[in-house]
PDB file of C-alpha atoms in Angstrom:
ATOM      1  CA  MET A   1      10.301 -14.291   2.487  1.00 86.00           C
ATOM      2  CA  ARG A   2      11.934 -10.182   1.939  1.00 84.00           C
ATOM      3  CA  GLU A   3      13.734 -12.682  -0.966  1.00 88.00           C
ATOM      4  CA  ALA A   4      10.047 -13.006  -2.052  1.00 85.00           C
ATOM      5  CA  TYR A   5       8.516 -10.115  -1.044  1.00 84.00           C
ATOM      6  CA  ALA A   6      11.094  -7.797  -2.890  1.00 82.00           C
ATOM      7  CA  ASN A   7      10.899  -9.329  -5.989  1.00 83.00           C
ATOM      8  CA  ASP A   8       7.284  -9.892  -6.322  1.00 84.00           C
ATOM      9  CA  LEU A   9       5.955  -9.673  -9.919  1.00 81.00           C
ATOM     10  CA  GLY A  10       2.650 -11.629  -8.978  1.00 81.00           C
ATOM     11  CA  ASP A  11       0.469  -8.838  -8.672  1.00 84.00           C
ATOM     12  CA  ASP A  12       0.075  -5.303 -10.390  1.00 80.00           C
ATOM     13  CA  ARG A  13      -0.391  -3.821  -7.203  1.00 79.00           C
ATOM     14  CA  ALA A  14       2.943  -4.207  -6.375  1.00 73.00           C
ATOM     15  CA  LEU A  15       5.817  -2.354  -9.024  1.00 70.00           C
ATOM     16  CA  ILE A  16       3.839   0.771 -10.170  1.00 71.00           C
ATOM     17  CA  ALA A  17       5.936   3.345 -11.898  1.00 68.00           C
ATOM     18  CA  VAL A  18       6.488   6.738 -10.122  1.00 70.00           C
ATOM     19  CA  SER A  19       8.679   9.720 -10.869  1.00 70.00           C
ATOM     20  CA  ALA A  20      12.237  10.081  -9.036  1.00 76.00           C
ATOM     21  CA  ALA A  21      10.264  13.059  -7.143  1.00 76.00           C
ATOM     22  CA  SER A  22       7.629  10.944  -6.497  1.00 72.00           C
ATOM     23  CA  ASN A  23       9.713   8.106  -4.424  1.00 64.00           C
ATOM     24  CA  ARG A  24      12.086  10.969  -3.550  1.00 73.00           C
ATOM     25  CA  SER A  25       9.287  12.389  -0.685  1.00 73.00           C
ATOM     26  CA  LYS A  26       7.574   8.522  -0.627  1.00 72.00           C
ATOM     27  CA  ALA A  27      11.211   7.201   0.911  1.00 72.00           C
ATOM     28  CA  ASP A  28      10.306   4.803   2.960  1.00 75.00           C
ATOM     29  CA  HIS A  29       7.177   6.595   5.075  1.00 78.00           C
ATOM     30  CA  ASP A  30       4.141   4.489   5.351  1.00 88.00           C
ATOM     31  CA  PRO A  31      -0.024   6.102   5.329  1.00 91.00           C
ATOM     32  CA  THR A  32      -0.091   7.648   8.410  1.00 93.00           C
ATOM     33  CA  THR A  33       3.352  10.776   7.266  1.00 91.00           C
ATOM     34  CA  TRP A  34       2.680  10.378   3.518  1.00 90.00           C
ATOM     35  CA  LEU A  35      -0.107   9.778   0.831  1.00 90.00           C
ATOM     36  CA  PRO A  36       0.357  10.128  -3.046  1.00 87.00           C
ATOM     37  CA  LEU A  37      -0.981  14.543  -3.923  1.00 83.00           C
ATOM     38  CA  ALA A  38      -2.764  13.594  -6.564  1.00 82.00           C
ATOM     39  CA  ALA A  39      -6.546  13.233  -4.099  1.00 75.00           C
ATOM     40  CA  GLY A  40      -7.746  11.538  -6.929  1.00 83.00           C
ATOM     41  CA  TYR A  41      -4.961   8.216  -6.641  1.00 88.00           C
ATOM     42  CA  CYS A  42      -5.847   8.196  -2.252  1.00 92.00           C
ATOM     43  CA  CYS A  43      -8.034   6.007  -2.255  1.00 94.00           C
ATOM     44  CA  GLN A  44      -6.669   3.543  -5.223  1.00 92.00           C
ATOM     45  CA  TYR A  45      -2.718   4.783  -3.201  1.00 92.00           C
ATOM     46  CA  VAL A  46      -4.438   2.869   0.407  1.00 94.00           C
ATOM     47  CA  THR A  47      -6.812  -0.162  -1.012  1.00 94.00           C
ATOM     48  CA  ASP A  48      -2.958  -1.305  -2.512  1.00 92.00           C
ATOM     49  CA  TRP A  49      -1.266  -0.942   0.652  1.00 93.00           C
ATOM     50  CA  ILE A  50      -3.653  -3.076   2.248  1.00 94.00           C
ATOM     51  CA  ALA A  51      -4.088  -5.880  -0.687  1.00 94.00           C
ATOM     52  CA  ASP A  52      -0.316  -6.340   0.245  1.00 92.00           C
ATOM     53  CA  LYS A  53      -0.352  -6.129   3.635  1.00 93.00           C
ATOM     54  CA  VAL A  54      -2.613  -8.634   3.302  1.00 94.00           C
ATOM     55  CA  ARG A  55      -1.028 -10.653   1.187  1.00 93.00           C
ATOM     56  CA  TRP A  56       1.902 -10.642   2.595  1.00 93.00           C
ATOM     57  CA  SER A  57       0.248 -11.441   6.421  1.00 92.00           C
ATOM     58  CA  LEU A  58       2.313  -8.557   7.540  1.00 93.00           C
ATOM     59  CA  SER A  59       0.642  -6.105  10.463  1.00 95.00           C
ATOM     60  CA  ILE A  60      -1.074  -2.830  11.025  1.00 95.00           C
ATOM     61  CA  ASP A  61      -0.362  -0.850  13.573  1.00 95.00           C
ATOM     62  CA  PRO A  62      -3.209   1.113  15.361  1.00 96.00           C
ATOM     63  CA  ALA A  63      -1.418   5.150  14.482  1.00 96.00           C
ATOM     64  CA  GLU A  64      -1.203   2.596  10.518  1.00 96.00           C
ATOM     65  CA  HIS A  65      -4.411   1.689  10.535  1.00 96.00           C
ATOM     66  CA  THR A  66      -6.723   4.896  11.529  1.00 96.00           C
ATOM     67  CA  ALA A  67      -4.579   6.818   8.713  1.00 95.00           C
ATOM     68  CA  LEU A  68      -5.469   4.418   6.376  1.00 95.00           C
ATOM     69  CA  ALA A  69      -9.423   4.182   8.170  1.00 96.00           C
ATOM     70  CA  ASP A  70      -9.698   8.276   7.191  1.00 95.00           C
ATOM     71  CA  VAL A  71      -8.793   8.287   4.135  1.00 94.00           C
ATOM     72  CA  LEU A  72     -11.228   4.866   2.594  1.00 94.00           C
ATOM     73  CA  ASP A  73     -13.905   6.566   4.835  1.00 94.00           C
ATOM     74  CA  ALA A  74     -14.354   9.274   1.406  1.00 92.00           C
ATOM     75  CA  CYS A  75     -13.510   6.451  -1.224  1.00 93.00           C
ATOM     76  CA  PRO A  76     -15.955   4.215  -2.589  1.00 91.00           C
ATOM     77  CA  ILE A  77     -16.668   0.890  -1.517  1.00 88.00           C
ATOM     78  CA  ASP A  78     -15.416  -1.713  -3.843  1.00 87.00           C
ATOM     79  CA  PRO A  79     -14.229  -4.848  -3.684  1.00 89.00           C
ATOM     80  CA  VAL A  80     -10.153  -5.955  -3.803  1.00 90.00           C
ATOM     81  CA  THR A  81      -9.654  -9.340  -4.449  1.00 89.00           C
ATOM     82  CA  VAL A  82      -5.936 -10.501  -3.000  1.00 91.00           C
ATOM     83  CA  THR A  83      -3.968 -13.213  -2.984  1.00 87.00           C
ATOM     84  CA  THR A  84      -1.357 -15.159  -0.738  1.00 90.00           C
ATOM     85  CA  ALA A  85       1.560 -15.033  -1.688  1.00 89.00           C
ATOM     86  CA  ARG A  86       2.619 -18.150   0.719  1.00 72.00           C
TER      87      ARG A  86
END
């Protein structure tokens, strides 16, 4: 499953090109400790994060849930389609 997840090309949200500086600043942080500096991109980032969790049936811990919900409170309500990976 790890290999399939790491090589997931079945969803356009899986791999997004970013600058080296952005990649270093994010490192292995989740939304509890890191969000994009571009405020207008936070909603997209968070919905993509959640879609990835749903796609791969990954859990969300309580702190992560709170951080995601806090961002989503300020986002427009748009439907998100997710195809499960397995």
